[in-house]
Structures are given as structure tokens and as C-alpha cells.
Coordinates of C-alpha atoms in Angstrom, one line a residue:
Chain A
M1 CA 30.3 -100.6 6.0
P2 CA 30.6 -104.7 6.5
D3 CA 27.2 -106.1 6.5
R4 CA 26.2 -106.4 10.0
L5 CA 22.6 -107.0 9.4
G6 CA 23.4 -110.1 7.1
A7 CA 21.6 -111.2 3.7
P8 CA 17.8 -110.6 3.1
L9 CA 15.2 -113.0 4.3
S10 CA 14.3 -115.5 1.7
E11 CA 10.5 -115.0 2.5
P12 CA 9.0 -111.9 4.2
L13 CA 8.1 -112.2 7.8
F14 CA 4.7 -110.0 7.0
E15 CA 3.0 -109.4 3.8
R16 CA 2.3 -105.6 4.4
L17 CA 3.6 -103.5 7.0
A18 CA 2.1 -100.1 7.7
L19 CA 4.4 -97.5 9.6
I20 CA 2.2 -94.8 11.3
G21 CA 4.8 -91.6 12.0
I22 CA 8.0 -91.4 9.7
G23 CA 10.5 -89.8 11.9
L24 CA 13.9 -91.3 13.0
I25 CA 12.7 -94.5 14.2
G26 CA 9.8 -95.1 11.4
S27 CA 12.2 -93.9 8.5
S28 CA 14.9 -96.5 10.3
L29 CA 12.3 -99.2 10.4
A30 CA 11.5 -98.5 6.6
H31 CA 15.2 -98.9 5.8
V32 CA 15.5 -102.0 7.5
S33 CA 12.4 -103.7 6.5
R34 CA 13.5 -103.0 2.9
R35 CA 17.1 -104.1 3.5
K36 CA 16.3 -107.6 5.1
G37 CA 13.3 -108.1 3.2
L38 CA 11.1 -108.1 6.4
A39 CA 7.7 -107.2 4.8
R40 CA 6.6 -107.7 0.7
T41 CA 5.1 -104.3 0.9
I42 CA 5.9 -101.0 3.1
V43 CA 3.2 -98.3 3.6
A44 CA 3.9 -95.3 5.1
A45 CA 1.6 -92.4 6.8
D46 CA 2.4 -89.3 8.6
A47 CA 0.2 -86.5 10.0
S48 CA 2.4 -83.8 8.4
A49 CA 2.1 -83.2 4.3
D50 CA 5.5 -82.1 4.6
V51 CA 6.8 -85.7 5.9
R52 CA 4.7 -87.4 3.4
A53 CA 6.0 -85.4 0.5
K54 CA 9.7 -86.3 1.7
V55 CA 9.0 -89.7 2.3
A56 CA 7.8 -90.2 -1.2
E57 CA 10.9 -88.3 -2.3
L58 CA 13.0 -90.6 -0.8
G59 CA 11.4 -93.5 -1.8
I60 CA 11.8 -95.3 1.8
A61 CA 8.3 -97.0 1.5
D62 CA 6.7 -98.8 -1.5
H63 CA 3.5 -96.7 -0.7
V64 CA 2.6 -93.4 1.0
A65 CA -0.9 -93.2 2.4
E66 CA -2.7 -89.8 2.7
T67 CA -4.1 -91.1 6.2
A68 CA -3.3 -93.8 9.0
A69 CA -6.6 -95.3 8.4
A70 CA -5.8 -95.9 4.7
A71 CA -2.3 -97.0 5.6
V72 CA -3.3 -99.9 7.8
E73 CA -6.1 -101.4 5.5
G74 CA -4.8 -104.9 4.7
A75 CA -1.7 -104.5 7.0
D76 CA -0.7 -107.6 9.0
L77 CA 1.7 -105.5 11.1
V78 CA 1.2 -101.9 12.0
I79 CA 3.8 -99.9 14.0
L80 CA 2.9 -96.7 15.2
C81 CA 6.2 -94.4 15.6
A82 CA 4.4 -91.2 16.5
P83 CA 5.1 -89.2 19.6
V84 CA 3.7 -90.8 22.7
G85 CA 1.0 -88.2 23.0
A86 CA -0.5 -89.0 19.5
M87 CA -0.7 -92.5 20.0
G88 CA -4.3 -92.6 21.3
A89 CA -5.9 -90.7 18.5
I90 CA -4.1 -92.3 16.1
A91 CA -5.5 -95.9 17.5
Q92 CA -9.0 -94.4 17.4
E93 CA -8.5 -93.4 14.0
I94 CA -7.1 -97.1 12.4
G95 CA -9.1 -99.1 14.7
P96 CA -12.2 -99.7 12.6
H97 CA -9.6 -100.2 9.6
L98 CA -7.2 -102.7 11.3
A99 CA -7.3 -106.3 9.5
P100 CA -8.8 -109.2 11.8
G101 CA -5.5 -110.8 13.2
A102 CA -3.2 -108.0 12.4
I103 CA -0.4 -107.4 15.0
L104 CA -0.4 -103.7 16.3
S105 CA 2.9 -102.4 17.9
D106 CA 4.5 -99.0 18.6
V107 CA 8.0 -97.9 19.5
G108 CA 6.9 -95.4 22.0
S109 CA 9.4 -94.6 25.0
V110 CA 6.7 -95.0 27.6
K111 CA 4.6 -98.3 27.9
A112 CA 2.0 -98.1 30.6
S113 CA 0.2 -94.8 29.3
I114 CA 0.4 -96.0 25.4
I115 CA -1.5 -99.1 26.5
A116 CA -4.2 -97.2 28.4
A117 CA -4.7 -94.8 25.5
V118 CA -4.5 -97.3 22.4
A119 CA -5.9 -100.4 24.0
P120 CA -9.9 -99.4 24.5
H121 CA -9.7 -98.3 20.4
L122 CA -8.7 -101.9 19.1
P123 CA -10.8 -104.5 18.0
P124 CA -10.7 -107.6 19.8
S125 CA -9.1 -109.9 17.0
V126 CA -6.0 -107.5 16.8
H127 CA -3.1 -108.5 18.6
F128 CA -1.8 -105.6 20.4
I129 CA 1.9 -105.9 21.6
P130 CA 3.8 -103.0 22.8
A131 CA 7.2 -102.5 22.0
H132 CA 10.2 -100.0 22.6
P133 CA 13.5 -100.1 21.1
V134 CA 15.9 -98.8 23.1
A135 CA 17.8 -96.7 20.3
G136 CA 18.2 -93.5 18.6
T137 CA 20.4 -90.4 17.9
E138 CA 19.6 -86.5 18.5
Y139 CA 18.5 -86.2 14.9
S140 CA 14.7 -86.4 13.9
G141 CA 12.7 -86.5 10.9
P142 CA 12.6 -89.0 7.7
E143 CA 15.8 -88.0 6.6
S144 CA 17.5 -89.1 9.8
G145 CA 17.0 -92.8 9.5
F146 CA 19.5 -95.7 8.9
S147 CA 19.0 -99.4 8.5
T148 CA 21.7 -100.3 11.3
L149 CA 20.1 -97.9 14.0
F150 CA 18.6 -101.1 15.9
F151 CA 21.9 -103.4 15.3
N152 CA 22.6 -104.8 18.8
R153 CA 20.3 -102.4 20.7
W154 CA 17.4 -104.2 23.1
S155 CA 14.0 -103.7 22.1
I156 CA 11.6 -104.2 24.7
L157 CA 8.1 -106.1 24.3
T158 CA 5.6 -105.6 27.0
P159 CA 2.9 -107.8 25.8
L160 CA -0.3 -107.7 27.8
E161 CA -1.9 -110.4 30.0
G162 CA -3.2 -113.0 27.9
A163 CA -1.3 -111.8 24.5
D164 CA -1.0 -114.7 22.0
P165 CA 2.4 -116.4 22.1
K166 CA 2.5 -117.0 18.4
A167 CA 2.0 -113.0 17.5
V168 CA 4.5 -112.0 20.4
A169 CA 7.2 -114.5 19.0
R170 CA 6.6 -113.0 15.4
L171 CA 7.2 -109.5 16.5
A172 CA 10.3 -110.6 18.2
A173 CA 11.4 -112.1 15.1
F174 CA 10.8 -109.1 13.3
W175 CA 13.1 -107.1 15.8
K176 CA 15.5 -109.9 15.8
T177 CA 15.9 -109.5 12.0
A178 CA 16.3 -105.8 12.3
G179 CA 19.3 -106.7 14.1
A180 CA 17.7 -105.9 17.8
N181 CA 18.3 -108.0 21.0
V182 CA 14.7 -108.8 22.3
E183 CA 13.5 -108.3 26.2
T184 CA 10.1 -109.1 27.6
M185 CA 8.9 -106.9 30.6
Q186 CA 6.0 -105.8 32.2
P187 CA 4.8 -102.3 31.2
A188 CA 5.1 -100.6 34.6
H189 CA 8.7 -102.2 35.2
H190 CA 9.7 -101.0 31.8
D191 CA 8.6 -97.3 32.5
L192 CA 10.6 -97.5 35.8
V193 CA 13.7 -98.8 34.0
L194 CA 13.7 -96.0 31.1
A195 CA 13.1 -93.5 33.7
I196 CA 16.3 -94.0 34.7
T197 CA 18.3 -95.2 32.0
S198 CA 17.0 -92.6 29.6
H199 CA 14.1 -90.0 31.0
V200 CA 16.1 -88.4 33.8
P201 CA 19.4 -88.4 31.7
H202 CA 17.5 -86.5 29.2
L203 CA 15.7 -84.2 31.8
I204 CA 19.0 -83.5 33.6
A205 CA 20.9 -82.7 30.0
Y206 CA 18.1 -80.3 29.2
N207 CA 18.1 -78.8 32.6
I208 CA 21.9 -78.0 32.5
V209 CA 21.8 -76.9 29.2
G210 CA 19.2 -74.5 29.9
T211 CA 21.0 -73.2 33.2
A212 CA 24.4 -72.7 31.4
A213 CA 22.3 -70.5 28.7
D214 CA 20.5 -68.4 31.3
L215 CA 23.6 -67.2 33.2
E216 CA 24.5 -63.6 33.6
E217 CA 28.2 -63.8 34.6
V218 CA 29.2 -66.3 31.9
T219 CA 28.3 -65.5 28.2
E220 CA 26.6 -68.0 26.1
S221 CA 29.9 -67.6 23.8
E222 CA 32.0 -68.7 26.8
V223 CA 29.9 -71.6 27.3
M224 CA 30.3 -72.8 24.1
K225 CA 34.0 -72.0 23.5
F226 CA 34.9 -74.1 26.5
S227 CA 32.0 -76.7 26.4
A228 CA 35.1 -79.5 25.4
G229 CA 35.6 -79.6 29.4
G230 CA 32.5 -81.9 29.6
F231 CA 29.6 -79.7 28.9
R232 CA 29.3 -80.5 25.2
D233 CA 28.3 -83.9 26.1
F234 CA 25.0 -83.1 27.5
T235 CA 24.1 -80.8 24.5
R236 CA 23.6 -83.8 22.3
I237 CA 20.9 -85.2 24.0
A238 CA 19.5 -81.8 24.9
A239 CA 19.1 -81.7 21.2
S240 CA 16.7 -84.4 20.8
D241 CA 13.0 -83.8 19.7
P242 CA 11.2 -81.5 22.0
I243 CA 7.7 -82.5 21.3
M244 CA 8.6 -86.4 21.6
W245 CA 10.4 -85.6 25.0
R246 CA 7.5 -83.3 26.1
D247 CA 5.1 -86.3 25.5
I248 CA 7.6 -88.6 27.5
F249 CA 7.7 -86.7 30.6
L250 CA 3.9 -86.1 30.7
N251 CA 3.1 -89.6 30.2
N252 CA 5.7 -91.0 32.5
K253 CA 5.2 -88.7 35.2
E254 CA 5.3 -91.0 38.5
A255 CA 8.4 -93.0 37.6
V256 CA 10.3 -90.0 36.4
L257 CA 9.4 -88.0 39.5
E258 CA 10.5 -91.0 41.4
M259 CA 14.0 -91.2 40.2
L260 CA 14.3 -87.5 40.0
G261 CA 13.9 -87.4 43.7
R262 CA 16.5 -90.1 44.1
F263 CA 18.6 -88.3 41.8
T264 CA 18.2 -84.8 43.8
E265 CA 18.6 -86.8 46.9
D266 CA 22.1 -88.2 46.0
L267 CA 23.1 -84.8 44.6
T268 CA 22.3 -83.1 47.6
A269 CA 24.5 -85.7 49.5
L270 CA 27.3 -84.8 46.9
Q271 CA 26.8 -81.4 47.6
R272 CA 27.6 -81.7 51.1
M273 CA 30.4 -83.7 50.9
I274 CA 32.0 -80.8 48.5
R275 CA 30.7 -77.9 51.3
R276 CA 32.6 -80.0 54.0
G277 CA 35.6 -81.1 52.1
D278 CA 35.2 -84.6 52.1
G279 CA 37.4 -85.8 49.8
Q280 CA 37.1 -89.6 50.7
G281 CA 33.4 -89.5 50.0
L282 CA 34.2 -87.9 46.8
S283 CA 36.8 -90.1 45.2
D284 CA 34.9 -93.3 46.4
L285 CA 32.1 -92.4 44.5
F286 CA 34.1 -91.3 41.7
T287 CA 35.7 -94.8 41.7
R288 CA 32.8 -96.8 42.0
T289 CA 31.4 -95.0 38.9
R290 CA 34.1 -96.3 36.4
A291 CA 33.0 -99.7 36.9
I292 CA 29.6 -99.1 35.3
R293 CA 31.1 -97.8 32.3
R294 CA 33.2 -100.8 31.7
G295 CA 30.2 -103.0 32.2
I296 CA 28.2 -101.1 29.4
I297 CA 31.2 -101.4 27.1
E298 CA 31.5 -105.1 27.8
Q299 CA 28.0 -105.7 27.0
G300 CA 28.5 -103.9 23.5
Q301 CA 26.4 -101.0 24.3
E302 CA 29.0 -98.5 24.2
T303 CA 32.2 -98.0 22.2
A304 CA 35.6 -97.9 24.3
A305 CA 37.4 -95.6 22.0
P306 CA 38.2 -92.2 24.1
D307 CA 36.0 -89.5 23.9
F308 CA 33.4 -91.5 22.2
G309 CA 35.9 -91.8 19.1
R310 CA 34.8 -88.6 17.9
R311 CA 36.7 -86.1 16.0
S312 CA 35.9 -82.7 16.5
G313 CA 37.9 -79.6 15.7
D314 CA 39.4 -81.3 12.8
G315 CA 40.8 -78.3 10.7
Chain B
M1 CA 45.6 -88.8 9.9
P2 CA 46.0 -85.7 7.6
D3 CA 49.0 -83.4 9.5
R4 CA 46.6 -81.3 11.3
L5 CA 49.4 -79.9 13.3
G6 CA 51.5 -78.8 10.3
A7 CA 55.2 -79.0 10.2
P8 CA 57.6 -78.9 12.8
L9 CA 59.2 -75.5 14.0
S10 CA 62.7 -74.8 12.1
E11 CA 63.9 -73.4 15.8
P12 CA 62.6 -74.8 19.3
L13 CA 60.6 -72.0 21.3
F14 CA 62.3 -73.3 24.6
E15 CA 65.5 -75.2 25.3
R16 CA 64.6 -77.4 28.0
L17 CA 60.5 -78.2 28.8
A18 CA 60.1 -80.0 32.3
L19 CA 56.8 -81.5 32.3
I20 CA 56.0 -82.8 36.1
G21 CA 53.5 -85.3 36.2
I22 CA 53.0 -87.4 33.3
G23 CA 49.4 -88.5 32.9
L24 CA 46.8 -87.9 30.0
I25 CA 47.7 -84.0 29.5
G26 CA 51.7 -84.4 30.5
S27 CA 52.0 -87.2 28.0
S28 CA 50.2 -85.3 25.3
L29 CA 52.1 -82.3 25.8
A30 CA 55.3 -84.6 25.4
H31 CA 53.9 -86.0 22.3
V32 CA 53.0 -82.6 20.6
S33 CA 56.2 -81.1 21.9
R34 CA 58.3 -83.4 20.3
R35 CA 56.3 -83.6 17.1
K36 CA 56.4 -79.9 16.6
G37 CA 59.9 -79.5 18.1
L38 CA 58.5 -77.2 20.7
A39 CA 61.4 -77.8 23.0
R40 CA 65.2 -78.9 22.3
T41 CA 65.0 -81.4 25.4
I42 CA 62.1 -82.9 27.1
V43 CA 62.4 -83.8 30.5
A44 CA 59.8 -85.9 32.4
A45 CA 58.9 -86.3 36.1
D46 CA 56.2 -87.9 38.1
A47 CA 55.4 -88.8 41.7
S48 CA 54.8 -92.6 40.8
A49 CA 58.1 -94.8 39.9
D50 CA 55.8 -96.7 37.9
V51 CA 54.8 -94.0 35.8
R52 CA 58.5 -93.0 35.4
A53 CA 59.3 -96.6 34.2
K54 CA 56.3 -96.2 32.0
V55 CA 57.3 -93.0 30.3
A56 CA 61.0 -94.3 30.0
E57 CA 59.5 -97.7 28.2
L58 CA 57.4 -95.4 26.1
G59 CA 60.2 -93.0 25.3
I60 CA 58.1 -89.9 25.0
A61 CA 60.5 -87.9 26.9
D62 CA 64.3 -87.3 26.4
H63 CA 65.0 -87.8 30.0
V64 CA 63.1 -89.2 33.0
A65 CA 63.8 -87.5 36.4
E66 CA 63.7 -89.1 39.6
T67 CA 62.6 -86.0 41.4
A68 CA 60.5 -83.0 40.2
A69 CA 63.4 -80.7 41.7
A70 CA 66.0 -82.5 39.6
A71 CA 63.7 -82.4 36.5
V72 CA 63.3 -78.6 36.6
E73 CA 67.3 -77.8 36.9
G74 CA 68.1 -75.5 33.8
A75 CA 64.7 -75.9 32.3
D76 CA 63.1 -72.5 30.6
L77 CA 59.9 -73.9 30.6
V78 CA 58.3 -76.1 33.5
I79 CA 54.6 -77.3 33.2
L80 CA 53.0 -78.8 36.3
C81 CA 50.3 -81.4 35.3
A82 CA 50.1 -83.0 38.4
P83 CA 46.3 -83.2 40.1
V84 CA 45.4 -79.8 41.5
G85 CA 45.7 -80.8 45.0
A86 CA 49.5 -81.8 44.5
M87 CA 50.4 -78.6 43.0
G88 CA 51.3 -76.6 46.3
A89 CA 53.9 -79.5 47.7
I90 CA 55.6 -79.8 43.8
A91 CA 56.0 -76.0 44.0
Q92 CA 57.7 -76.0 47.4
E93 CA 60.1 -78.7 46.3
I94 CA 61.1 -77.4 43.0
G95 CA 61.0 -73.5 43.9
P96 CA 64.6 -73.4 44.9
H97 CA 65.5 -74.9 41.7
L98 CA 63.9 -73.2 39.3
A99 CA 66.2 -71.1 36.9
P100 CA 66.1 -67.5 36.8
G101 CA 64.0 -66.1 34.0
A102 CA 62.2 -69.6 33.8
I103 CA 58.5 -69.7 32.8
L104 CA 56.5 -71.8 35.4
S105 CA 53.0 -72.9 34.3
D106 CA 50.5 -75.4 34.7
V107 CA 47.3 -77.4 33.3
G108 CA 45.1 -77.5 36.4
S109 CA 41.5 -77.3 36.2
V110 CA 41.1 -74.4 38.8
K111 CA 43.3 -71.5 38.9
A112 CA 42.3 -69.2 42.1
S113 CA 43.6 -72.0 44.6
I114 CA 46.4 -73.2 42.4
I115 CA 47.7 -69.7 42.4
A116 CA 47.4 -69.5 46.2
A117 CA 49.2 -72.8 46.6
V118 CA 51.9 -72.5 44.1
A119 CA 52.9 -68.3 44.1
P120 CA 54.3 -68.2 48.0
H121 CA 57.0 -70.7 46.9
L122 CA 58.5 -69.1 43.7
P123 CA 61.5 -66.8 43.8
P124 CA 60.6 -63.9 42.1
S125 CA 62.7 -64.2 39.0
V126 CA 60.4 -66.7 37.8
H127 CA 57.5 -65.9 35.4
F128 CA 54.5 -67.6 37.1
I129 CA 51.7 -67.9 34.2
P130 CA 48.8 -70.4 35.1
A131 CA 47.1 -71.8 32.3
H132 CA 44.3 -74.6 31.6
P133 CA 43.6 -76.4 28.4
V134 CA 40.3 -77.4 28.4
A135 CA 40.8 -80.7 26.6
G136 CA 40.8 -84.3 27.6
T137 CA 39.4 -87.7 27.1
E138 CA 38.0 -90.1 29.9
Y139 CA 41.3 -92.0 30.0
S140 CA 44.3 -91.2 32.0
G141 CA 47.9 -92.2 32.5
P142 CA 51.1 -91.8 30.7
E143 CA 49.8 -94.1 27.9
S144 CA 46.7 -92.3 27.1
G145 CA 48.3 -89.1 25.8
F146 CA 48.2 -88.1 21.9
S147 CA 49.7 -85.3 20.0
T148 CA 46.2 -83.9 18.7
L149 CA 44.6 -83.7 22.1
F150 CA 44.8 -80.0 22.1
F151 CA 44.0 -79.0 18.6
N152 CA 41.4 -76.4 18.0
R153 CA 40.6 -76.7 21.7
W154 CA 41.0 -73.6 24.0
S155 CA 43.9 -73.1 26.5
I156 CA 43.1 -70.4 29.0
L157 CA 46.0 -68.4 30.4
T158 CA 45.3 -66.5 33.7
P159 CA 48.3 -64.1 34.2
L160 CA 48.8 -62.5 37.3
E161 CA 48.9 -58.8 37.9
G162 CA 52.2 -57.5 36.6
A163 CA 52.7 -60.6 34.7
D164 CA 55.7 -59.9 32.1
P165 CA 53.9 -59.4 28.4
K166 CA 57.0 -61.3 26.9
A167 CA 56.8 -64.4 29.0
V168 CA 52.7 -64.4 28.4
A169 CA 53.3 -64.4 24.7
R170 CA 56.0 -67.0 24.7
L171 CA 53.6 -69.3 26.4
A172 CA 50.9 -68.2 24.4
A173 CA 53.1 -69.1 21.2
F174 CA 53.7 -72.7 22.9
W175 CA 50.1 -73.6 23.0
K176 CA 49.3 -72.2 19.6
T177 CA 51.8 -74.2 18.1
A178 CA 50.5 -77.4 20.3
G179 CA 47.2 -76.7 18.0
A180 CA 45.2 -74.6 20.5
N181 CA 43.2 -71.5 20.6
V182 CA 44.5 -69.1 23.5
E183 CA 42.4 -67.2 25.6
T184 CA 43.6 -64.9 28.6
M185 CA 41.1 -64.3 31.5
Q186 CA 41.1 -63.7 35.2
P187 CA 41.7 -66.8 37.7
A188 CA 38.1 -66.1 39.4
H189 CA 36.2 -66.0 36.2
H190 CA 37.9 -69.0 34.6
D191 CA 36.8 -70.8 37.7
L192 CA 33.5 -69.6 37.5
V193 CA 33.1 -70.5 33.7
L194 CA 34.9 -73.9 34.1
A195 CA 32.2 -74.6 37.2
I196 CA 29.4 -74.6 34.5
T197 CA 31.2 -75.9 31.4
S198 CA 32.9 -78.7 33.1
H199 CA 32.6 -79.1 37.0
V200 CA 29.0 -79.3 37.4
P201 CA 28.7 -81.2 34.2
H202 CA 31.2 -84.0 35.8
L203 CA 29.5 -83.8 39.3
I204 CA 26.1 -84.6 37.7
A205 CA 27.3 -87.3 35.3
Y206 CA 29.0 -89.0 38.4
N207 CA 25.8 -88.5 40.3
I208 CA 23.4 -90.1 38.1
V209 CA 25.4 -93.2 37.8
G210 CA 26.0 -93.6 41.2
T211 CA 22.0 -93.2 41.7
A212 CA 21.2 -95.7 38.8
A213 CA 23.9 -98.0 40.4
D214 CA 22.3 -98.1 44.0
L215 CA 18.8 -98.7 42.8
E216 CA 17.1 -101.6 44.0
E217 CA 14.2 -101.8 41.9
V218 CA 16.2 -101.6 38.9
T219 CA 19.4 -104.0 38.6
E220 CA 22.7 -103.0 37.7
S221 CA 22.2 -105.5 34.5
E222 CA 19.5 -103.6 33.2
V223 CA 20.9 -100.3 33.7
M224 CA 24.0 -101.5 31.6
K225 CA 21.4 -103.0 28.9
F226 CA 19.3 -100.1 28.3
S227 CA 21.6 -97.4 28.6
A228 CA 21.6 -96.5 24.8
G229 CA 18.7 -94.4 25.9
G230 CA 20.8 -91.6 26.9
F231 CA 22.6 -92.8 30.4
R232 CA 25.7 -94.4 28.4
D233 CA 26.6 -90.7 27.4
F234 CA 27.1 -90.1 31.2
T235 CA 29.1 -92.9 32.1
R236 CA 32.0 -91.3 29.6
I237 CA 33.1 -88.2 31.8
A238 CA 31.9 -90.3 35.3
A239 CA 34.8 -92.8 34.3
S240 CA 37.5 -89.7 34.4
D241 CA 40.3 -89.7 36.8
P242 CA 39.0 -90.0 40.5
I243 CA 41.9 -88.2 42.2
M244 CA 42.0 -85.4 39.6
W245 CA 38.0 -84.7 40.1
R246 CA 38.2 -85.0 43.6
D247 CA 40.7 -82.2 43.8
I248 CA 38.9 -80.1 41.4
F249 CA 35.8 -80.3 43.7
L250 CA 37.8 -79.4 47.0
N251 CA 39.6 -76.5 45.1
N252 CA 36.9 -74.6 43.3
K253 CA 34.3 -75.0 46.2
E254 CA 32.4 -71.6 46.0
A255 CA 31.8 -71.6 42.3
V256 CA 30.8 -75.2 42.0
L257 CA 28.3 -74.5 44.8
E258 CA 27.3 -71.4 43.2
M259 CA 26.3 -73.1 39.8
L260 CA 25.1 -76.4 41.2
G261 CA 22.6 -73.9 43.0
R262 CA 21.3 -72.5 40.1
F263 CA 21.2 -76.2 38.2
T264 CA 19.2 -77.2 41.4
E265 CA 16.8 -74.3 41.2
D266 CA 16.3 -74.9 37.6
L267 CA 15.7 -78.7 38.0
T268 CA 13.0 -77.9 40.8
A269 CA 11.2 -75.7 38.4
L270 CA 11.3 -78.4 35.6
Q271 CA 10.1 -81.0 38.1
R272 CA 7.4 -78.9 38.9
M273 CA 6.4 -78.5 35.3
I274 CA 6.3 -82.1 35.1
R275 CA 4.0 -82.6 37.9
R276 CA 1.7 -79.8 36.8
G277 CA 1.8 -81.3 33.2
D278 CA 2.9 -78.0 31.7
G279 CA 3.7 -79.1 28.2
Q280 CA 4.3 -75.9 26.7
G281 CA 7.0 -75.0 29.6
L282 CA 8.8 -78.1 28.9
S283 CA 8.5 -78.0 24.9
D284 CA 9.7 -74.3 25.3
L285 CA 12.9 -75.4 27.0
F286 CA 13.4 -78.3 24.9
T287 CA 13.4 -76.0 22.1
R288 CA 15.5 -73.3 23.3
T289 CA 18.4 -76.2 24.2
R290 CA 18.8 -77.3 20.7
A291 CA 20.1 -73.8 19.6
I292 CA 23.3 -74.2 21.9
R293 CA 24.6 -77.4 20.5
R294 CA 24.1 -75.8 16.9
G295 CA 26.5 -73.1 18.3
I296 CA 28.9 -75.3 19.6
I297 CA 29.3 -77.2 16.3
E298 CA 29.5 -74.0 14.6
Q299 CA 32.4 -73.1 16.6
G300 CA 34.3 -76.3 15.8
Q301 CA 33.9 -77.5 19.7
E302 CA 31.7 -80.4 18.3
T303 CA 31.1 -83.1 15.8
A304 CA 27.9 -82.7 13.9
A305 CA 27.8 -86.4 13.0
P306 CA 25.0 -88.3 14.8
D307 CA 25.4 -90.0 18.3
F308 CA 28.9 -88.3 18.2
G309 CA 29.7 -90.5 15.4
R310 CA 30.4 -93.2 17.6
R311 CA 29.9 -97.1 16.6
S312 CA 29.1 -99.0 19.3
G313 CA 27.3 -102.5 19.3
D314 CA 29.6 -103.5 16.0
G315 CA 29.1 -107.1 15.7

């Protein structure tokens, strides 16, 4: 692989990075932090003893702590990489142990509810700057991470009112060095944007896979065999981590239901076009949607290779 | 690329293959037919003069005919590769010119309505064996074809009652030599299976891309930038050929509306789980859907590589 991430820093941006929760994102942050020299020391913690053992075995952190509270001692950057629903309890645990002046951030896919759950537990000397890197794969766990996961993806910072601009700039520099583009947004707007670009897409992917699995007229074997007609695309994001996604839907309820309402309204209109045989209406929509993909490809957020460049069925 | 298709045949299966309509599927059939020596002569026809000129320039057929009627003269295998809605008119045009004993097939994504549109125009001496290779990419046109498109994909034959078993076997041998697996099915069952594995997935992909494009609270630029959260996956099939897909929905109305009804019913239940905060219900579904992807990967219909193995955002 060409070195898309560039050379390591001559001086680390942080002395001690504590990663709390080592799944796909946490382990990818460990990889890229080491590769780029982002922190002098990387400490990892995870609620699961199995995961902690795995992280030690993989050697992707300098230390594996038994508890989140122990991990954050003396850290100048702490990033919570646990499922959204676990963030509040972790904040409560680590709050008293955070170093004065430390930056506390997270990678959660929703922002308003995390802020509500985390902020009350923090001492005033800590800079809480929520963040969300819009990057991932359908795999989870500490073995699934890799250092280029964030390359040319967007990391969205949602600093609270009155946040210290220097601390925000330091966190932005961390993400940029990890290869990401950085955008700043209001938490509520983040949650609305992600509802349509991520949460509702996952919901309808999970849903159609469930619908197909439950049919009596079409067997599961037929669904699998003939999935190359389009269905298989949806199974990728419907294979994402169940707990992570449960928490996202429970914690971004309002925006998800709002965007889902729009989706359903539009789908009903489309259904009517089919019932009425409105070919013009159908081809108008189907033509319009092509432009969006072109834009995404031009912005470097998608490959132009046919079929995602995938090669399946290789004999 | 390793030669997954194997060596060419020592003797062609057909003397003269006429391909009517040269888009992604027609041009891929031309490529694989030449590479495998499936027919001694390949004749191409297309309603568009631009496409005919392109096919001549690409040199993927031995002859380019001005009309479908001229193309089928003396052909022992004729395959209609035009949009579903064009099949009836083509059958009417070529009917009187088909050679006695010729096999007429097609590659349309719906079967019952094509049979109804095509069969009345055929002389009794012609073997009409409808087929549908479940394969494709989001690209269309004569430049987009390639010889391995059908490799390890399924081609579904839907022979009519009383079809000549020898003719069916010859067409099955054609598809197997092109790299495909072959399955035989009733036309109505095909249309139901494809409604859930292909047609409804396309419909909801088109729909969510349309919904996202129409939002006022979230800009199109934001949708594109943050599409790596899941949305971009849907834009691939929503970039498919608009006319092809218009015709599919108009010609598989009943099965699509039936499957869409199931999808909407399930989505409403999921919406209620979110509204009521039913975390157990959500994680149960999200866990169940993972198994389907594993099955598809095990069946060789999908890659196990994270994120389809795609590399986007490469700098």
C-alpha cells in the first residue's frame, strides 16, 4: 500500500492517549496513533476481559488497563469508543480520574444524547469535545481495525458553547493527522444529517434483510442464490454490530423518526406510480438519483469502479 | 486476471448468435461468446444508431446489423437484450425472419410479462426459452460489458410448458460455458423471487436517494460528504439504467407491490420499536440479519472483504 498517511510526526501531539472501548474504531485509532506518532503512550481499556486479552495479544496499545478509570489517569487525550448507550456510565466512572486540562472526546454516531449523558459527570477543568468520524466497515471487534480507516473520511466535531478554541484545534489536528477531514457542526444538526446519511439507511437495510428472511413463498436459499440482483448490497450494512446500532436508534429517536417519515412518504408516492403505471414519474426519479452518486464519487467518498470494484464468485 | 472462464470450446455450441440490444448484458454476452468460442459468428443489432456505431468501433461482434430482423436471419440462437418494455415490438419485428428450429431467448429481469408480450409473435418452429442472468453492474451501454460478468452468477431459465428438453439443455450449456450456474423456475415464481432479491431493493435505493436529495434541512453537499455512514452504498444501485428499471417496475407490478407491502409492514413495526424504545426487539433483528450475509458469502455470491473490498478516498 502506498503510504497515504505520510510520515510520522517528529513530536507527538499528545503525551498519553487513553482509548476506552476497543472495537473497530478504537483499534483503528490505536493503529493510526502509533503509525503517525500521535501520542507518546497509548493506553487501552475495554469492559470485556476477552477484548482486553485480545488487545494485549495484538500489541496495538502500549498498556492495557483493567478499568476505564485506571486508563485515563494522567492522559491528556481520552477518547470514548464504546457503544452510545455505554457512554454515560463510563463518564461517571472516569470523571473523578480525569487529569485537569485533559481533552475528553468520543466517536459516537449520535451527539446530542451523548452530550446529555456525559457532560454532567465531568469536572470543569476538562475540555469535552464530542466528535464523530464518519467511517467504518461492517466488521467489529479489536481485530478489525486498520490505520487507514479514517483516510479522506470526515470527522465531525460538535464542540459545546464556550469550548476552548485551542482544545478544539488540538483535537482537529489529531483527526487531520489521522488522515481525516474535519468539519464542525451543532450537535442537533449532526444528528439530523446522520439520520439521513447513515441511520435510516442502516434501518432500511436491516429491514429488507429481515423481510426477505421471513418470506414463506421465497426460501432463504433462493434469497441468497439470487442476491446479486441487488439484495446483497444491503446485507453489508445489515451485518453491522447489533448493540452499536440498537443504541444509535434508541438515542437518535427523534431525528430517525423524522427522516423515516420522509422516506415512507416518498416510498408511498413511488408505490402509487407503480400501481398507476406512471412510467414518466419513475424514470424521472431514476434519472435524478444518478447525479448524487456522481457527486459522491467526485468528492472522493466513493469508488467509481463498477460494483464497488468487488470481486465475488471468484472460482 | 487468472483465466476463470477456462479454455475456449473446440467446437462452437451455435453457428450464428444474434444479440438484439447491446447494453451491459448484450456486450458482455458478445465478449464471453467470443472468448469461449460459443458461436461461430456473432451478429449484433441495436435500435440506436449510436450504439451500433460504437459496437462496430469496439469490434465485439462479427457483424453489426441495421435491424433486428436482418440480425436474426439464419441465426440458431437469438437473445433479446433490450429493456423489458421493448421486447414485444422486437418479437413482432423478428418473428417472420426467425430460422426454423432456432432458439429464441432473452435476458429480461421479469419473465411473465415478457412471455405474454413475445410468445404471440413467434412461429411454432421456434424454441422460445426465456432466461434471466442475475448479474450486472450499475453501468450501462456497450462499453460497459466484460466477459466474466456471468461468472458464478445464476442464470434462471423459465421454459414454457411443453418446451423441447433438448433446446433447454442447449441453452443451459450456453450459460454454463459462459461461467454461470443454471436454475429452472416457473415464470411467476421467478418474478416473485426477483421482486424481493432485486426489484424492491432497487426501489428503496432509488427512494432513499430521492428523499435525501429533496431535504431542505440537510444540504446535498452534506449528504455527499457524510455518505460513508451508509448512504453511499445505496447510490450504487440507484445509479442503474433508468429505462431498464422503469420497465421492470411497470412489468412486475403485482409481485413488486406485494413484496413492497411486506417491507412497509415490517418497517412500520421497526418504527414502533424505535418509538417505544424496544431495544431488545431492535437487537434481535439486527443479530438475525447477520446470518443472511454469511450465507451469501459462503455461497460465493458476495465478497467477505470489509466494505466490499472497495478503496475510496485514495489520495
